[in-house]
CSV table of C-alpha atoms in Angstrom, one decimal:
chain,number,residue,atom,x,y,z
O,30,MET,CA,0.0,0.0,0.0
O,31,ALA,CA,1.3,3.4,-0.9
O,32,THR,CA,2.2,5.8,1.9
O,33,PHE,CA,2.4,9.6,1.7
O,34,THR,CA,4.3,12.2,3.7
O,35,GLY,CA,2.6,15.0,5.5
O,36,SER,CA,3.5,17.5,2.9
O,37,THR,CA,2.3,15.2,0.1
O,38,LYS,CA,-1.0,14.7,1.9
O,39,ARG,CA,-1.5,18.4,2.2
O,40,ARG,CA,-0.8,18.9,-1.5
O,41,LEU,CA,-3.3,16.2,-2.4
O,42,LEU,CA,-5.9,17.7,-0.1
O,43,PHE,CA,-5.4,21.2,-1.6
O,44,ALA,CA,-5.7,19.8,-5.1
O,45,PHE,CA,-8.9,18.0,-4.2
O,46,ILE,CA,-10.4,21.2,-2.7
O,47,PHE,CA,-9.3,23.2,-5.7
O,48,LEU,CA,-11.0,20.8,-8.1
O,49,MET,CA,-14.2,20.7,-6.0
O,50,HIS,CA,-14.5,24.5,-5.9
O,51,TYR,CA,-13.1,25.7,-9.2
O,52,THR,CA,-13.8,23.0,-11.7
O,53,ARG,CA,-17.3,22.9,-13.2
O,54,SER,CA,-18.3,19.4,-13.9
O,55,THR,CA,-21.0,19.2,-16.5
O,56,LEU,CA,-23.7,16.7,-15.6
O,57,GLY,CA,-26.0,17.2,-18.6
O,58,ASN,CA,-25.5,18.9,-21.9
O,59,ALA,CA,-27.4,19.7,-25.1
O,60,VAL,CA,-25.9,21.5,-28.1
O,61,LEU,CA,-27.7,22.8,-31.2
O,62,PRO,CA,-25.8,24.1,-34.2
O,63,PHE,CA,-27.8,26.5,-36.3
O,64,PHE,CA,-27.4,29.3,-38.9
O,65,VAL,CA,-28.4,33.0,-38.7
O,66,LEU,CA,-29.1,34.7,-42.0
O,67,PRO,CA,-28.6,38.4,-42.7
O,68,GLU,CA,-32.4,38.6,-43.2
O,69,ASP,CA,-33.9,36.3,-40.6
O,70,ASP,CA,-36.6,35.9,-38.0
O,71,ASN,CA,-36.4,32.6,-36.1
O,72,VAL,CA,-36.2,30.6,-32.9
O,73,ALA,CA,-33.7,27.9,-31.7
O,74,VAL,CA,-34.5,25.7,-28.7
O,75,VAL,CA,-32.7,23.0,-26.8
O,76,ASN,CA,-34.0,21.0,-23.9
O,77,ALA,CA,-32.2,19.0,-21.2
O,78,ALA,CA,-33.3,16.9,-18.2
O,79,VAL,CA,-31.6,18.1,-15.0
O,80,GLY,CA,-31.4,17.1,-11.4
O,81,VAL,CA,-32.3,13.8,-9.8
O,82,SER,CA,-35.9,14.2,-10.8
O,83,GLY,CA,-35.0,14.6,-14.5
O,84,GLU,CA,-37.3,17.5,-15.0
O,85,THR,CA,-36.9,19.5,-18.2
O,86,VAL,CA,-35.2,22.9,-18.6
O,87,SER,CA,-35.3,24.7,-21.9
O,88,CYS,CA,-32.9,27.2,-23.4
O,89,GLU,CA,-34.3,29.4,-26.2
O,90,PHE,CA,-32.8,32.0,-28.5
O,91,SER,CA,-35.1,34.1,-30.6
O,92,TYR,CA,-33.9,36.8,-33.0
O,93,HIS,CA,-34.7,39.1,-35.9
O,94,THR,CA,-31.9,40.3,-38.3
O,95,VAL,CA,-32.0,42.8,-41.1
O,96,ASP,CA,-29.7,43.0,-44.1
O,97,ARG,CA,-28.7,46.7,-44.5
O,98,LYS,CA,-25.8,46.3,-46.8
O,99,ASN,CA,-27.0,44.5,-49.9
O,100,SER,CA,-30.4,43.6,-51.4
O,101,LEU,CA,-31.4,40.0,-51.3
O,102,GLN,CA,-31.7,40.1,-55.1
O,103,THR,CA,-28.1,41.0,-55.5
O,104,LYS,CA,-27.0,38.2,-53.2
O,105,LEU,CA,-29.2,35.7,-55.1
O,106,GLN,CA,-27.5,36.7,-58.4
O,107,ASN,CA,-24.0,36.4,-57.1
O,108,SER,CA,-24.2,33.2,-55.1
O,109,ASN,CA,-25.5,29.6,-55.4
O,110,SER,CA,-26.9,28.0,-52.4
O,111,ASN,CA,-26.2,24.5,-53.7
O,112,GLN,CA,-22.5,25.3,-53.9
O,113,GLN,CA,-22.4,26.6,-50.3
O,114,VAL,CA,-24.1,23.5,-48.8
O,115,SER,CA,-21.5,21.0,-47.5
O,116,ARG,CA,-21.8,17.9,-49.6
O,117,ARG,CA,-20.7,15.1,-47.3
O,118,SER,CA,-20.8,11.5,-48.5
O,119,ILE,CA,-23.4,10.1,-46.1
O,120,GLN,CA,-24.5,6.5,-46.5
O,121,LYS,CA,-25.8,5.9,-43.0
O,122,ASP,CA,-29.3,4.8,-42.3
O,123,PRO,CA,-31.7,7.8,-42.3
O,124,SER,CA,-32.9,7.0,-38.8
O,125,THR,CA,-29.3,7.1,-37.5
O,126,ILE,CA,-28.7,10.5,-39.1
O,127,LEU,CA,-32.0,12.0,-38.0
O,128,GLY,CA,-31.4,10.6,-34.5
O,129,LYS,CA,-28.9,13.5,-34.0
O,130,LEU,CA,-31.9,15.9,-33.8
O,131,SER,CA,-33.5,14.0,-30.9
O,132,GLY,CA,-34.5,16.5,-28.2
O,133,VAL,CA,-34.1,19.5,-30.5
O,134,CYS,CA,-37.2,21.7,-31.1
O,135,THR,CA,-38.0,24.1,-33.9
O,136,ARG,CA,-40.9,26.5,-34.3
O,137,LYS,CA,-42.8,28.3,-37.0
O,138,THR,CA,-45.8,30.7,-37.0
O,139,MET,CA,-48.3,30.4,-39.9
O,140,ASP,CA,-51.3,32.6,-40.0
O,141,TYR,CA,-53.3,31.9,-36.8
O,142,TRP,CA,-51.3,29.0,-35.4
O,143,LYS,CA,-47.9,28.6,-33.9
O,144,TYR,CA,-46.3,25.2,-34.5
O,145,GLU,CA,-43.6,23.5,-32.5
O,146,LEU,CA,-41.8,20.3,-33.6
O,147,CYS,CA,-39.7,18.5,-31.0
O,148,PHE,CA,-37.9,15.7,-32.9
O,149,GLU,CA,-38.7,12.2,-31.8
O,150,ALA,CA,-41.1,13.6,-29.3
O,151,LYS,CA,-44.2,15.4,-30.5
O,152,VAL,CA,-45.8,18.1,-32.8
O,153,THR,CA,-48.0,20.8,-31.3
O,154,GLN,CA,-50.2,23.6,-32.6
O,155,GLY,CA,-51.2,26.5,-30.4
O,156,HIS,CA,-52.6,30.0,-30.2
O,157,GLY,CA,-53.1,31.6,-26.8
O,158,ARG,CA,-54.8,29.0,-24.6
O,159,ASP,CA,-55.8,26.9,-27.5
O,160,SER,CA,-53.5,23.9,-28.1
O,161,ASN,CA,-53.6,20.7,-30.1
O,162,ASN,CA,-51.3,17.8,-30.1
O,163,LEU,CA,-50.6,16.9,-33.7
O,164,GLY,CA,-49.0,13.5,-32.8
O,165,VAL,CA,-46.3,11.8,-30.8
O,166,TYR,CA,-43.4,10.1,-32.4
O,167,VAL,CA,-44.0,6.4,-33.2
O,168,ARG,CA,-41.6,5.3,-36.0
O,169,MET,CA,-39.6,6.0,-39.2
O,170,GLU,CA,-41.3,5.5,-42.5
O,171,GLY,CA,-38.6,5.5,-45.2
O,172,ASN,CA,-36.8,8.8,-44.6
O,173,ALA,CA,-39.7,10.5,-42.8
O,174,GLN,CA,-40.8,10.5,-39.2
O,175,ILE,CA,-44.3,9.5,-38.3
O,176,TYR,CA,-46.2,11.1,-35.4
O,177,GLU,CA,-49.6,9.6,-34.3
O,178,ASP,CA,-52.2,9.5,-31.5
O,179,GLY,CA,-52.5,13.3,-31.2
O,180,SER,CA,-55.5,15.2,-29.9
O,181,PRO,CA,-58.9,13.7,-30.9
O,182,CYS,CA,-60.1,15.2,-34.2
O,183,GLU,CA,-63.7,16.4,-33.7
O,184,ALA,CA,-64.1,16.7,-37.5
O,185,LEU,CA,-63.8,13.0,-37.9
O,186,SER,CA,-66.7,10.7,-37.1
O,187,GLU,CA,-64.4,8.3,-35.2
O,188,LYS,CA,-62.7,11.3,-33.4
O,189,THR,CA,-59.4,9.6,-34.0
O,190,GLY,CA,-56.1,11.3,-33.0
O,191,ARG,CA,-54.3,13.8,-35.2
O,192,THR,CA,-51.3,12.6,-37.2
O,193,SER,CA,-48.3,14.2,-38.8
O,194,ARG,CA,-45.6,13.2,-41.3
O,195,VAL,CA,-42.3,15.0,-41.0
O,196,GLU,CA,-40.1,15.0,-44.2
O,197,PHE,CA,-36.5,16.3,-44.4
O,198,VAL,CA,-34.6,18.1,-47.1
O,199,CYS,CA,-31.0,19.3,-47.4
O,200,ASP,CA,-30.1,22.9,-46.6
O,201,LYS,CA,-27.6,24.7,-44.4
O,202,ASN,CA,-30.3,25.9,-42.0
O,203,LEU,CA,-32.2,23.8,-39.5
O,204,ARG,CA,-35.7,25.2,-40.1
O,205,LEU,CA,-39.4,24.2,-40.1
O,206,LEU,CA,-40.2,25.3,-43.7
O,207,SER,CA,-43.8,24.4,-44.1
O,208,ILE,CA,-46.9,22.8,-42.5
O,209,GLU,CA,-49.8,21.6,-44.6
O,210,GLU,CA,-53.0,19.9,-43.6
O,211,VAL,CA,-53.1,17.4,-46.4
O,212,SER,CA,-56.4,15.8,-45.2
O,213,THR,CA,-58.6,16.4,-42.2
O,214,CYS,CA,-56.3,16.4,-39.1
O,215,ASN,CA,-53.5,14.8,-41.1
O,216,TYR,CA,-50.4,17.1,-41.4
O,217,ARG,CA,-47.3,17.2,-43.5
O,218,LEU,CA,-44.3,19.1,-42.2
O,219,ILE,CA,-41.1,19.8,-44.2
O,220,VAL,CA,-37.9,20.5,-42.3
O,221,SER,CA,-34.5,21.6,-43.7
O,222,THR,CA,-31.3,20.5,-42.0
O,223,PRO,CA,-27.6,20.3,-43.0
O,224,ILE,CA,-27.2,16.8,-41.4
O,225,VAL,CA,-28.9,15.1,-44.4
O,226,CYS,CA,-26.9,16.8,-47.1
O,227,GLY,CA,-25.1,14.4,-49.3
O,228,HIS,CA,-27.4,11.5,-48.6
O,229,SER,CA,-29.0,10.0,-51.6
O,230,GLU,CA,-32.4,9.6,-50.0
O,231,PHE,CA,-32.9,13.3,-49.2
O,232,GLN,CA,-33.6,16.1,-51.7
O,233,GLN,CA,-32.2,19.6,-51.8
O,234,ALA,CA,-34.3,22.3,-50.2
O,235,SER,CA,-34.2,24.5,-53.2
O,236,SER,CA,-37.5,23.1,-54.5
O,237,VAL,CA,-39.5,23.8,-51.3
O,238,ILE,CA,-37.9,26.9,-49.7
O,239,SER,CA,-38.8,30.4,-50.7
O,240,PRO,CA,-36.3,32.4,-52.9
O,241,ASP,CA,-35.6,34.7,-50.0
O,242,SER,CA,-33.7,31.9,-48.2
O,243,LYS,CA,-31.5,30.9,-51.1
O,244,GLY,CA,-27.9,31.8,-51.7
O,245,VAL,CA,-27.5,34.1,-48.7
O,246,GLU,CA,-24.4,33.7,-46.7
O,247,ALA,CA,-25.1,32.8,-43.1
O,248,GLN,CA,-23.4,32.9,-39.7
O,249,SER,CA,-22.8,29.6,-37.9
O,250,TRP,CA,-24.1,29.7,-34.3
O,251,PHE,CA,-24.3,27.3,-31.4
O,252,LEU,CA,-26.9,27.1,-28.6
O,253,GLU,CA,-25.9,25.2,-25.6
O,254,LEU,CA,-27.6,24.2,-22.4
O,255,SER,CA,-25.6,22.5,-19.6
O,256,GLU,CA,-26.1,21.5,-16.0
O,257,THR,CA,-23.3,22.0,-13.5
O,258,GLN,CA,-22.7,20.9,-9.9
O,259,GLY,CA,-24.6,22.9,-7.3
O,260,GLN,CA,-28.1,22.9,-9.0
O,261,GLN,CA,-27.2,25.4,-11.6
O,262,VAL,CA,-27.8,25.6,-15.4
O,263,ILE,CA,-26.1,27.6,-18.1
O,264,CYS,CA,-27.6,28.7,-21.3
O,265,THR,CA,-25.2,30.1,-23.9
O,266,VAL,CA,-25.5,31.2,-27.5
O,267,SER,CA,-22.4,32.1,-29.5
O,268,THR,CA,-20.6,32.4,-32.9
O,269,ASP,CA,-17.0,32.5,-34.0
O,270,SER,CA,-18.0,34.0,-37.4
O,271,ASP,CA,-16.7,37.5,-38.3
O,272,LYS,CA,-19.4,38.0,-40.9
O,273,PRO,CA,-21.4,41.1,-39.9
O,274,VAL,CA,-25.1,40.5,-39.1
O,275,HIS,CA,-27.4,43.3,-38.0
O,276,PHE,CA,-29.6,42.2,-35.1
O,277,GLU,CA,-32.8,44.2,-34.7
O,278,ARG,CA,-33.7,42.3,-31.6
O,279,PHE,CA,-32.7,39.1,-29.6
O,280,GLU,CA,-33.9,37.2,-26.6
O,281,LEU,CA,-32.1,34.4,-24.7
O,282,SER,CA,-34.3,32.6,-22.2
O,283,LEU,CA,-34.0,29.9,-19.6
O,284,TYR,CA,-37.4,28.4,-18.5
O,285,SER,CA,-39.0,25.4,-16.8
O,286,ASN,CA,-42.5,24.4,-15.7
O,287,SER,CA,-41.0,22.7,-12.6
O,288,PHE,CA,-38.2,24.9,-11.3
O,289,GLU,CA,-37.8,28.4,-9.9
O,290,MET,CA,-34.8,30.1,-11.3
O,291,MET,CA,-32.6,32.8,-9.8
O,292,PRO,CA,-29.9,34.6,-11.9
O,293,VAL,CA,-26.3,33.8,-11.0
O,294,LEU,CA,-24.4,35.3,-14.0
O,295,HIS,CA,-25.3,37.1,-17.2
O,296,GLN,CA,-23.1,38.5,-20.0
O,297,CYS,CA,-23.3,39.7,-23.6
O,298,ARG,CA,-20.6,40.5,-26.1
O,299,SER,CA,-20.4,41.9,-29.6
O,300,ARG,CA,-17.9,41.0,-32.3
O,301,GLY,CA,-14.3,41.3,-31.2
O,302,ARG,CA,-15.1,40.1,-27.6
O,303,VAL,CA,-16.3,43.5,-26.7
O,304,ASP,CA,-18.5,43.4,-23.6
O,305,LEU,CA,-22.0,44.9,-23.7
O,306,SER,CA,-23.0,46.8,-20.6
O,307,PHE,CA,-26.0,46.0,-18.5
O,308,PRO,CA,-26.0,49.4,-16.6
O,309,GLU,CA,-25.7,51.3,-19.9
O,310,LYS,CA,-28.8,49.4,-21.2
O,311,HIS,CA,-27.1,47.5,-24.0
O,312,TYR,CA,-29.2,44.6,-22.8
O,313,MET,CA,-31.8,43.8,-20.2
O,314,LEU,CA,-32.5,41.0,-17.7
O,315,GLN,CA,-36.1,40.1,-17.0
O,316,HIS,CA,-38.0,37.3,-15.1
O,317,THR,CA,-41.6,36.2,-14.7
O,318,GLU,CA,-43.4,36.7,-11.4
O,319,SER,CA,-43.2,32.9,-10.7
O,320,ASN,CA,-39.4,33.0,-11.5
O,321,THR,CA,-39.8,30.1,-13.9
O,322,ARG,CA,-38.4,32.1,-16.8
O,323,LEU,CA,-35.4,34.3,-17.1
O,324,THR,CA,-34.7,36.3,-20.2
O,325,ILE,CA,-31.8,38.4,-21.6
O,326,SER,CA,-32.9,40.8,-24.4
O,327,ASN,CA,-31.6,43.8,-26.3
O,328,GLY,CA,-31.8,47.0,-24.4
O,329,ALA,CA,-32.6,50.6,-25.4
O,330,ASN,CA,-28.9,51.3,-26.3
O,331,PHE,CA,-28.2,48.0,-28.1
O,332,GLN,CA,-25.9,48.7,-31.1
O,333,ASN,CA,-27.2,45.7,-33.2
O,334,LYS,CA,-24.0,43.7,-33.0
O,335,LEU,CA,-23.9,40.3,-31.2
O,336,ALA,CA,-21.6,37.4,-30.9
O,337,TYR,CA,-22.1,35.8,-27.4
O,338,VAL,CA,-24.8,35.7,-24.7
O,339,THR,CA,-24.8,33.6,-21.6
O,340,LEU,CA,-27.2,33.2,-18.7
O,341,GLU,CA,-26.5,31.1,-15.6
O,342,ALA,CA,-29.2,30.4,-13.0
O,343,SER,CA,-29.7,28.3,-9.9
O,344,VAL,CA,-32.7,26.0,-10.0
O,345,ASN,CA,-34.9,25.1,-7.1
């Protein structure tokens, strides 16, 4: 058996205390890569189960960008979106590829309804207090995901549950492109994602996305939600890109139906690692009365440049 001198024991004890107090050990982690276009209005969401109870905490980044340098028409004439999409030689089974999206959610508002698709979980349709479940994930069918047993459909004599079919196309943006009710209470959703690019069973998005989305150079961003020791969670959105994007607004939110959240740390930076100032109203920090949602958003003096936002909170 190994023996240690008194000084060695003290050094080992000090090292142990240092690691306990200064090393953040990540217990749970969810990362979503996505793209921000110069002309964009979208939402990115990741979810993670935290704590012993395994309750869900969500991290959401919503934003609106405006292209003030060049017209979209000029960009379309001078670029080709098919050349910009990474063409990887992917021959894996479609279910294996699409499994990478498990736990990720994407949203789209169309006319009256707001839709949310959480991959390999469920599809929902809502407006205010009205909400319908359009199906829960049951299986793959070819290269599409099938969602069944949703909310009962009153328009059908048997009042069977609503169903959805989710189809995927190749594009450099993860985006819910369209929702169509192909028959009564039976829905077809089309999603674009870069992870299927290069696979022979998936089409290019060019035939289904609007011209405004094509050929426009985008920023690569990452949205990350992680749990650390001490009942704390960290929500961070960031980019390493030096391409200028003009943000009209942004919101980064941490929320849960089960936990109260108290802010521990918040920080924003623009390009070049320049800190944005909370006292100078470059950004704001808000919370709901129930403390179940914390939000960082652009302030009155925000200068439209953004590269990094982080929000850390304790959960109880």
